Short mmCIF file of C-alpha atoms in Angstrom, two decimals:
data_model
loop_
_atom_site.label_atom_id
_atom_site.label_comp_id
_atom_site.label_asym_id
_atom_site.label_seq_id
_atom_site.Cartn_x
_atom_site.Cartn_y
_atom_site.Cartn_z
CA MET F 1 0.00 0.00 0.00
CA THR F 2 0.97 3.62 -0.31
CA SER F 3 2.91 5.01 2.60
CA ALA F 4 1.42 7.80 4.66
CA THR F 5 4.64 9.75 4.74
CA THR F 6 7.41 10.83 2.41
CA PRO F 7 10.07 8.14 2.37
CA SER F 8 13.57 8.94 3.49
CA PRO F 9 16.33 9.33 0.89
CA ALA F 10 17.54 5.86 1.82
CA ALA F 11 14.07 4.42 1.21
CA ARG F 12 13.89 6.16 -2.15
CA THR F 13 17.07 4.56 -3.40
CA ARG F 14 16.98 1.21 -1.64
CA THR F 15 14.86 -0.86 -4.04
CA ALA F 16 17.21 -3.75 -4.73
CA PRO F 17 20.10 -5.50 -3.02
CA ARG F 18 23.36 -3.56 -3.26
CA PRO F 19 26.25 -5.15 -5.17
CA GLY F 20 28.17 -7.35 -2.79
CA ASP F 21 25.33 -7.43 -0.23
CA ARG F 22 25.28 -11.04 0.94
CA ARG F 23 22.33 -10.78 3.29
CA TRP F 24 19.74 -13.42 2.47
CA LEU F 25 17.18 -11.88 4.84
CA LEU F 26 15.74 -8.40 4.16
CA PRO F 27 18.34 -7.53 1.48
CA GLU F 28 16.16 -4.71 0.11
CA LEU F 29 16.35 -2.77 3.38
CA ASP F 30 19.30 -0.64 4.46
CA ARG F 31 18.91 -1.95 8.00
CA PRO F 32 16.75 -4.81 9.27
CA SER F 33 15.14 -2.44 11.77
CA ASP F 34 13.70 -0.46 8.86
CA LEU F 35 10.94 -3.05 8.58
CA PHE F 36 9.18 -1.21 11.44
CA ARG F 37 9.39 2.22 9.80
CA ASP F 38 6.35 2.15 7.49
CA LEU F 39 4.31 -0.65 9.06
CA GLY F 40 0.72 0.46 8.45
CA PRO F 41 -2.61 -0.97 9.65
CA ASN F 42 -3.07 -2.58 6.23
CA TRP F 43 -0.74 -5.37 7.35
CA PHE F 44 -3.54 -6.75 9.51
CA THR F 45 -5.39 -7.77 6.35
CA SER F 46 -3.04 -10.76 6.27
CA VAL F 47 -4.48 -11.91 9.61
CA MET F 48 -8.02 -11.40 8.31
CA GLY F 49 -7.32 -13.34 5.14
CA THR F 50 -5.62 -16.22 6.95
CA GLY F 51 -8.17 -16.40 9.75
CA ILE F 52 -11.16 -16.51 7.39
CA VAL F 53 -9.72 -19.58 5.66
CA ALA F 54 -10.00 -21.37 9.01
CA THR F 55 -13.34 -20.04 10.20
CA ALA F 56 -14.98 -20.49 6.80
CA ALA F 57 -13.99 -24.15 6.84
CA ALA F 58 -15.77 -24.58 10.17
CA THR F 59 -19.03 -23.26 8.66
CA LEU F 60 -19.11 -25.43 5.53
CA PRO F 61 -22.20 -27.65 5.18
CA VAL F 62 -19.90 -30.61 4.38
CA HIS F 63 -17.16 -31.91 6.65
CA PRO F 64 -14.57 -34.07 4.84
CA ALA F 65 -12.06 -35.95 6.97
CA GLY F 66 -9.08 -33.86 8.00
CA LEU F 67 -10.67 -30.50 7.18
CA ARG F 68 -11.14 -29.46 10.81
CA THR F 69 -7.57 -30.32 11.72
CA ALA F 70 -6.20 -28.41 8.74
CA ALA F 71 -8.44 -25.46 9.55
CA THR F 72 -7.26 -25.44 13.16
CA VAL F 73 -3.64 -25.32 12.00
CA VAL F 74 -4.44 -22.34 9.75
CA TRP F 75 -6.25 -20.65 12.64
CA ALA F 76 -3.16 -21.13 14.83
CA LEU F 77 -1.06 -19.57 12.06
CA ALA F 78 -3.41 -16.56 11.95
CA ALA F 79 -3.14 -16.21 15.73
CA LEU F 80 0.67 -16.28 15.56
CA VAL F 81 0.70 -13.69 12.77
CA LEU F 82 -1.64 -11.49 14.85
CA VAL F 83 0.67 -11.67 17.86
CA GLY F 84 3.73 -10.97 15.72
CA LEU F 85 2.10 -8.03 13.95
CA ALA F 86 0.84 -6.58 17.23
CA ALA F 87 4.38 -6.68 18.62
CA ALA F 88 5.86 -5.18 15.45
CA TRP F 89 3.21 -2.45 15.40
CA ALA F 90 4.03 -1.59 19.01
CA VAL F 91 7.67 -1.10 17.96
CA HIS F 92 6.49 0.99 15.01
CA TRP F 93 4.53 3.28 17.34
CA LEU F 94 7.42 3.57 19.78
CA ARG F 95 10.13 4.30 17.20
CA HIS F 96 8.20 6.05 14.42
CA ARG F 97 5.29 7.73 16.16
CA ASP F 98 5.02 10.57 13.63
CA ARG F 99 4.68 8.11 10.76
CA ALA F 100 2.20 6.02 12.73
CA ARG F 101 0.00 9.04 13.42
CA ALA F 102 0.25 10.15 9.81
CA HIS F 103 -1.50 6.98 8.65
CA ALA F 104 -4.82 8.40 9.82
CA ASP F 105 -4.30 11.45 7.59
CA HIS F 106 -3.37 9.52 4.48
CA PRO F 107 -6.19 9.36 1.87
CA VAL F 108 -5.65 5.61 1.33
CA MET F 109 -3.99 4.20 4.44
CA ALA F 110 -6.44 5.85 6.85
CA HIS F 111 -9.25 3.54 5.79
CA PHE F 112 -7.25 0.44 6.67
CA TRP F 113 -7.52 1.34 10.33
CA GLY F 114 -10.53 -0.98 10.20
CA ALA F 115 -8.27 -3.99 9.59
CA PRO F 116 -6.91 -4.46 13.15
CA ALA F 117 -10.44 -4.69 14.55
CA MET F 118 -11.48 -7.32 12.03
CA ALA F 119 -8.25 -9.24 12.56
CA LEU F 120 -8.97 -9.48 16.29
CA MET F 121 -12.51 -10.74 15.77
CA THR F 122 -11.54 -13.21 13.06
CA VAL F 123 -8.97 -14.88 15.31
CA GLY F 124 -11.43 -14.76 18.21
CA ALA F 125 -14.14 -16.48 16.18
CA GLY F 126 -11.68 -19.19 15.20
CA ALA F 127 -10.73 -19.73 18.83
CA LEU F 128 -14.33 -20.59 19.70
CA SER F 129 -15.18 -22.63 16.59
CA LEU F 130 -11.84 -24.44 16.19
CA GLY F 131 -9.41 -23.63 18.97
CA GLU F 132 -11.44 -25.44 21.61
CA ASP F 133 -9.77 -28.69 20.53
CA TRP F 134 -6.39 -27.32 21.57
CA LEU F 135 -7.18 -24.65 24.15
CA GLY F 136 -10.03 -26.28 26.02
CA GLU F 137 -13.59 -24.96 26.24
CA SER F 138 -13.00 -22.31 28.90
CA LEU F 139 -9.84 -20.75 27.44
CA ALA F 140 -11.29 -20.80 23.92
CA LEU F 141 -14.41 -19.02 25.12
CA TRP F 142 -12.54 -16.33 27.02
CA THR F 143 -10.18 -15.81 24.09
CA ASP F 144 -13.17 -15.09 21.87
CA VAL F 145 -14.82 -12.88 24.48
CA VAL F 146 -11.69 -10.73 24.85
CA LEU F 147 -10.89 -10.49 21.14
CA TRP F 148 -14.52 -9.94 20.09
CA SER F 149 -14.98 -7.23 22.73
CA ALA F 150 -11.73 -5.47 21.81
CA GLY F 151 -12.44 -5.75 18.08
CA THR F 152 -16.00 -4.52 18.48
CA ALA F 153 -14.93 -1.50 20.52
CA LEU F 154 -12.17 -0.62 18.05
CA GLY F 155 -14.47 -1.21 15.09
CA LEU F 156 -17.14 1.13 16.43
CA VAL F 157 -14.44 3.78 16.91
CA THR F 158 -13.11 3.44 13.36
CA ALA F 159 -16.66 3.51 11.93
CA VAL F 160 -17.00 7.06 13.27
CA TRP F 161 -13.43 8.31 13.62
CA ILE F 162 -12.13 7.60 10.10
CA PRO F 163 -15.17 9.00 8.24
CA TYR F 164 -14.95 12.05 10.52
CA ARG F 165 -11.26 12.52 9.65
CA VAL F 166 -12.04 12.15 5.95
CA ILE F 167 -14.92 14.63 6.09
CA THR F 168 -13.07 17.26 8.10
CA GLY F 169 -9.47 16.83 7.03
CA HIS F 170 -9.03 15.05 3.70
CA ARG F 171 -9.34 16.67 0.29
CA VAL F 172 -11.13 14.06 -1.76
CA ALA F 173 -11.27 14.29 -5.55
CA ALA F 174 -14.40 13.32 -7.43
CA ASP F 175 -12.70 10.26 -8.91
CA SER F 176 -11.02 9.04 -5.70
CA ALA F 177 -13.76 6.78 -4.33
CA PHE F 178 -12.47 3.23 -3.96
CA ALA F 179 -13.67 0.13 -2.18
CA GLY F 180 -11.08 0.60 0.56
CA TRP F 181 -13.44 3.23 1.97
CA LEU F 182 -15.46 0.27 3.26
CA MET F 183 -12.69 -0.93 5.56
CA PRO F 184 -13.45 1.29 8.59
CA VAL F 185 -17.23 0.69 8.45
CA VAL F 186 -17.25 -3.10 7.94
CA PRO F 187 -15.98 -4.07 11.45
CA PRO F 188 -19.44 -3.63 13.06
CA MET F 189 -20.79 -6.13 10.52
CA VAL F 190 -18.07 -8.58 11.53
CA SER F 191 -19.17 -8.03 15.14
CA ALA F 192 -22.76 -8.77 14.15
CA ALA F 193 -21.74 -11.97 12.37
CA THR F 194 -19.40 -13.33 15.06
CA GLY F 195 -21.11 -12.09 18.23
CA PRO F 196 -24.07 -14.54 18.13
CA ALA F 197 -21.70 -17.45 18.82
CA LEU F 198 -21.30 -16.05 22.32
CA LEU F 199 -25.05 -15.97 22.99
CA PRO F 200 -25.47 -19.57 24.23
CA HIS F 201 -22.75 -18.93 26.80
CA LEU F 202 -24.71 -16.10 28.43
CA PRO F 203 -27.40 -16.78 31.05
CA PRO F 204 -31.01 -16.31 29.84
CA GLY F 205 -32.35 -12.82 30.28
CA GLN F 206 -31.26 -9.28 29.55
CA GLY F 207 -27.69 -10.23 28.69
CA ARG F 208 -28.78 -12.33 25.73
CA LEU F 209 -31.33 -9.76 24.61
CA THR F 210 -28.76 -6.95 24.77
CA LEU F 211 -26.28 -8.93 22.69
CA VAL F 212 -28.86 -9.76 20.00
CA LEU F 213 -30.11 -6.17 19.82
CA GLY F 214 -26.54 -4.88 19.73
CA CYS F 215 -25.64 -7.21 16.87
CA TYR F 216 -28.69 -6.14 14.85
CA ALA F 217 -27.84 -2.48 15.52
CA MET F 218 -24.25 -3.01 14.35
CA PHE F 219 -25.60 -4.82 11.29
CA GLY F 220 -27.52 -1.65 10.46
CA VAL F 221 -24.57 0.66 11.14
CA SER F 222 -22.37 -1.20 8.70
CA LEU F 223 -25.05 -2.01 6.11
CA PHE F 224 -26.22 1.54 5.49
CA ALA F 225 -22.72 3.01 5.54
CA SER F 226 -21.59 0.31 3.10
CA LEU F 227 -24.49 0.94 0.72
CA VAL F 228 -23.59 4.64 0.52
CA ILE F 229 -19.97 3.79 -0.29
CA ILE F 230 -20.75 1.01 -2.78
CA VAL F 231 -22.90 3.43 -4.78
CA GLN F 232 -19.96 5.87 -4.91
CA VAL F 233 -17.56 3.13 -5.98
CA TRP F 234 -19.93 2.05 -8.75
CA GLY F 235 -20.24 5.65 -9.92
CA ARG F 236 -16.46 6.06 -9.93
CA LEU F 237 -16.03 2.91 -12.02
CA VAL F 238 -18.62 3.99 -14.56
CA HIS F 239 -17.46 7.60 -14.92
CA HIS F 240 -13.70 7.37 -14.31
CA GLY F 241 -12.66 3.76 -14.96
CA ILE F 242 -10.90 1.29 -12.73
CA GLY F 243 -7.86 3.43 -11.94
CA PRO F 244 -4.32 2.21 -11.17
CA ALA F 245 -3.75 -1.52 -11.56
CA ALA F 246 -2.41 -1.85 -8.02
CA MET F 247 -5.81 -0.77 -6.67
CA VAL F 248 -7.87 -3.21 -8.76
CA PRO F 249 -7.78 -5.96 -6.07
CA THR F 250 -9.59 -3.60 -3.68
CA LEU F 251 -12.72 -4.03 -5.82
CA TRP F 252 -13.12 -7.38 -4.07
CA ILE F 253 -13.56 -5.58 -0.73
CA VAL F 254 -17.16 -4.86 -1.73
CA LEU F 255 -17.87 -8.56 -1.20
CA GLY F 256 -16.96 -8.14 2.49
CA PRO F 257 -20.03 -6.30 3.75
CA LEU F 258 -22.26 -8.23 1.34
CA GLY F 259 -21.14 -11.70 2.36
CA GLN F 260 -20.75 -10.80 6.02
CA SER F 261 -24.25 -9.30 6.16
CA VAL F 262 -25.74 -12.52 4.75
CA THR F 263 -23.81 -14.42 7.40
CA ALA F 264 -24.94 -12.07 10.15
CA VAL F 265 -28.68 -12.16 9.50
CA ASN F 266 -28.74 -15.94 9.23
CA VAL F 267 -26.59 -16.58 12.28
CA LEU F 268 -28.69 -14.10 14.24
CA GLY F 269 -31.83 -15.83 13.01
CA SER F 270 -30.56 -19.18 14.29
CA VAL F 271 -29.90 -17.87 17.83
CA ALA F 272 -32.89 -15.50 18.03
CA PRO F 273 -35.09 -18.06 19.89
CA LEU F 274 -32.61 -17.89 22.78
CA ALA F 275 -33.32 -14.19 23.35
CA LEU F 276 -36.53 -13.17 21.56
CA SER F 277 -40.16 -14.19 21.74
CA GLU F 278 -41.44 -16.90 19.43
CA ARG F 279 -43.03 -14.37 17.11
CA GLN F 280 -39.93 -12.16 17.01
CA ALA F 281 -37.68 -15.16 16.44
CA ALA F 282 -39.85 -16.28 13.51
CA ALA F 283 -39.49 -12.82 11.98
CA ALA F 284 -35.71 -12.94 12.47
CA ASP F 285 -35.62 -16.33 10.76
CA ALA F 286 -37.65 -15.05 7.81
CA PHE F 287 -35.46 -11.96 7.52
CA GLY F 288 -32.39 -14.17 7.11
CA PHE F 289 -33.95 -15.74 4.00
CA LEU F 290 -35.62 -12.62 2.57
CA TYR F 291 -32.50 -10.48 2.92
CA GLY F 292 -29.89 -13.18 2.45
CA VAL F 293 -30.80 -14.66 -0.92
CA PRO F 294 -31.14 -11.37 -2.89
CA THR F 295 -27.98 -9.98 -1.32
CA TRP F 296 -26.12 -13.21 -2.09
CA GLY F 297 -27.23 -12.87 -5.71
CA PHE F 298 -25.81 -9.35 -5.96
CA ALA F 299 -22.59 -10.51 -4.30
CA MET F 300 -22.13 -13.17 -6.98
CA VAL F 301 -22.68 -10.59 -9.72
CA TRP F 302 -20.13 -8.27 -8.11
CA MET F 303 -17.67 -11.16 -7.80
CA ALA F 304 -18.04 -11.86 -11.53
CA LEU F 305 -17.51 -8.16 -12.33
CA ALA F 306 -14.50 -7.83 -10.02
CA GLY F 307 -13.08 -11.05 -11.43
CA ALA F 308 -13.42 -9.84 -15.02
CA LEU F 309 -11.76 -6.50 -14.21
CA THR F 310 -8.97 -8.28 -12.35
CA VAL F 311 -8.28 -10.63 -15.26
CA ARG F 312 -8.28 -7.65 -17.62
CA SER F 313 -5.70 -5.87 -15.47
CA ALA F 314 -3.62 -9.02 -15.00
CA ARG F 315 -3.27 -9.42 -18.76
CA ARG F 316 -1.63 -6.00 -18.87
CA HIS F 317 0.19 -6.02 -15.52
CA LEU F 318 -1.08 -6.52 -11.99
CA PRO F 319 1.75 -5.71 -9.56
CA PHE F 320 1.83 -7.56 -6.27
CA ALA F 321 1.03 -5.53 -3.15
CA LEU F 322 -0.72 -6.04 0.16
CA THR F 323 -3.95 -5.13 -1.64
CA TRP F 324 -3.92 -8.71 -2.94
CA TRP F 325 -5.21 -9.79 0.49
CA SER F 326 -8.50 -8.34 -0.80
CA PHE F 327 -8.85 -11.64 -2.70
CA THR F 328 -9.18 -13.53 0.58
CA PHE F 329 -11.28 -12.14 3.45
CA PRO F 330 -14.12 -10.76 1.28
CA VAL F 331 -14.39 -14.09 -0.55
CA GLY F 332 -14.32 -15.84 2.82
CA THR F 333 -17.36 -13.88 3.96
CA CYS F 334 -19.17 -15.10 0.84
CA VAL F 335 -18.27 -18.65 1.86
CA THR F 336 -19.70 -18.18 5.36
CA GLY F 337 -22.79 -16.43 3.98
CA THR F 338 -23.39 -19.15 1.40
CA SER F 339 -22.86 -21.85 4.01
CA ALA F 340 -25.32 -20.18 6.38
CA LEU F 341 -27.98 -20.04 3.67
CA ALA F 342 -27.29 -23.61 2.56
CA THR F 343 -27.67 -24.92 6.10
CA ARG F 344 -30.83 -22.98 6.93
CA LEU F 345 -32.54 -23.71 3.59
CA ASP F 346 -31.18 -27.25 3.15
CA SER F 347 -30.14 -26.31 -0.39
CA ASP F 348 -27.88 -28.64 -2.37
CA ALA F 349 -27.15 -25.88 -4.91
CA LEU F 350 -25.95 -23.50 -2.20
CA THR F 351 -23.95 -26.30 -0.57
CA TRP F 352 -22.01 -26.89 -3.77
CA ALA F 353 -21.62 -23.12 -4.24
CA ALA F 354 -20.12 -22.85 -0.74
CA VAL F 355 -17.67 -25.66 -1.49
CA ALA F 356 -16.66 -24.08 -4.81
CA LEU F 357 -16.16 -20.67 -3.21
CA TYR F 358 -14.09 -22.24 -0.46
CA GLY F 359 -11.87 -23.93 -3.02
CA PHE F 360 -11.30 -20.56 -4.70
CA LEU F 361 -10.59 -18.99 -1.30
CA VAL F 362 -7.91 -21.56 -0.44
CA LEU F 363 -6.25 -21.12 -3.83
CA ALA F 364 -6.27 -17.32 -3.49
CA TRP F 365 -4.94 -17.48 0.06
CA ALA F 366 -2.11 -19.85 -0.85
CA THR F 367 -1.06 -17.60 -3.74
CA VAL F 368 -1.13 -14.38 -1.74
CA ALA F 369 0.46 -15.93 1.35
CA VAL F 370 3.43 -17.25 -0.64
CA ARG F 371 3.92 -13.90 -2.40
CA THR F 372 3.68 -12.07 0.91
CA ALA F 373 6.19 -14.37 2.60
CA ARG F 374 8.61 -13.87 -0.27
CA GLY F 375 8.23 -10.10 -0.10
CA CYS F 376 8.74 -10.14 3.66
CA LEU F 377 11.93 -12.21 3.42
CA ARG F 378 13.39 -9.80 0.88
CA GLY F 379 12.09 -6.79 2.77
CA GLY F 380 10.47 -5.10 -0.22
CA LEU F 381 6.97 -5.20 1.25
CA PHE F 382 8.15 -3.08 4.17
CA LEU F 383 9.13 -0.23 1.87
CA PRO F 384 6.68 2.48 0.79
CA ALA F 385 4.76 1.60 -2.39
CA GLY F 386 6.67 2.28 -5.55
CA ARG F 387 10.08 1.87 -3.86
CA SER F 388 10.23 -1.90 -3.88
CA THR F 389 10.96 -4.52 -6.50
CA VAL F 390 8.22 -6.78 -5.10
CA GLY F 391 5.46 -5.88 -7.54
CA ARG F 392 7.59 -5.46 -10.61
#
């Protein structure tokens, strides 16, 4: 992604290993410690993309042998990456505080402040659905409670704070709308989709009711904000084209609020009888179908459109960047949404669609993860965009 600050002279010239430089690790950096210099919140998309591969597997309507074990391993990897990134980001804030603060003022990077919140909740959801096998029921539950609570609080902050900063401080051109604007407003939808799993662990009464009402409210916060932004993105595409090739992968971010909203309404509908009256629970169940199927249909159309535009750009040149993680988490939400519909409607067609989408998700994740690991080992991904050899 683009850096929020002007790179140093060293960063501007250090785009390839120097002659005679025998370092095999981070050869594109002047000093290994430079990896902390421009570490933005967009790095947490790697946790989101890895975590959703695990949690989506747990929701599939089919359960082939070995899938749960493999998914648990991937979840553990996401948890390790989250811990490592959190530690690295702490160093970034301690050593490069001015650069860290500048991310919130950058017209692109600011929106990725939503990524840390979603990373926390994705790992938390995996702890409850998969990690119980390794952590035990109690520790898995409390891990999800802590991460969901922290992610929800941070997500509600970014849903207000980042749009406020954009409205009051950023100069936005008419053709600058891009799907990354969704990043700070999607976390409440992730809260709405993952929070219901905690409901059975609460005692009957006001606690359960408050959680259900809160999840529906956060569903609304994210849904309406996302609809406003998606309309702007569509208008930008029609009137100004797709823009720079490096930003094309962000078109897939639109699938995030769509797929996650389908997941949310159906998961909420399944737990509604634990907190609502019989009549209200029946309405919640019906809403999952009436909202979910049409929205799923639009998500599939958008996926086809984003896929066609991505292929078109790839034929010319699609440079690798952290934006490629947009091929993972948004698709993963479509997997969980499709799985939720397939389970509640007992649909064979949706079951096969969920399996097919999951296969695409795994392929996309493997590709992006390998490219990211390679860029990290060389150090190029830690440089500001345009200064590295990674995407060339």
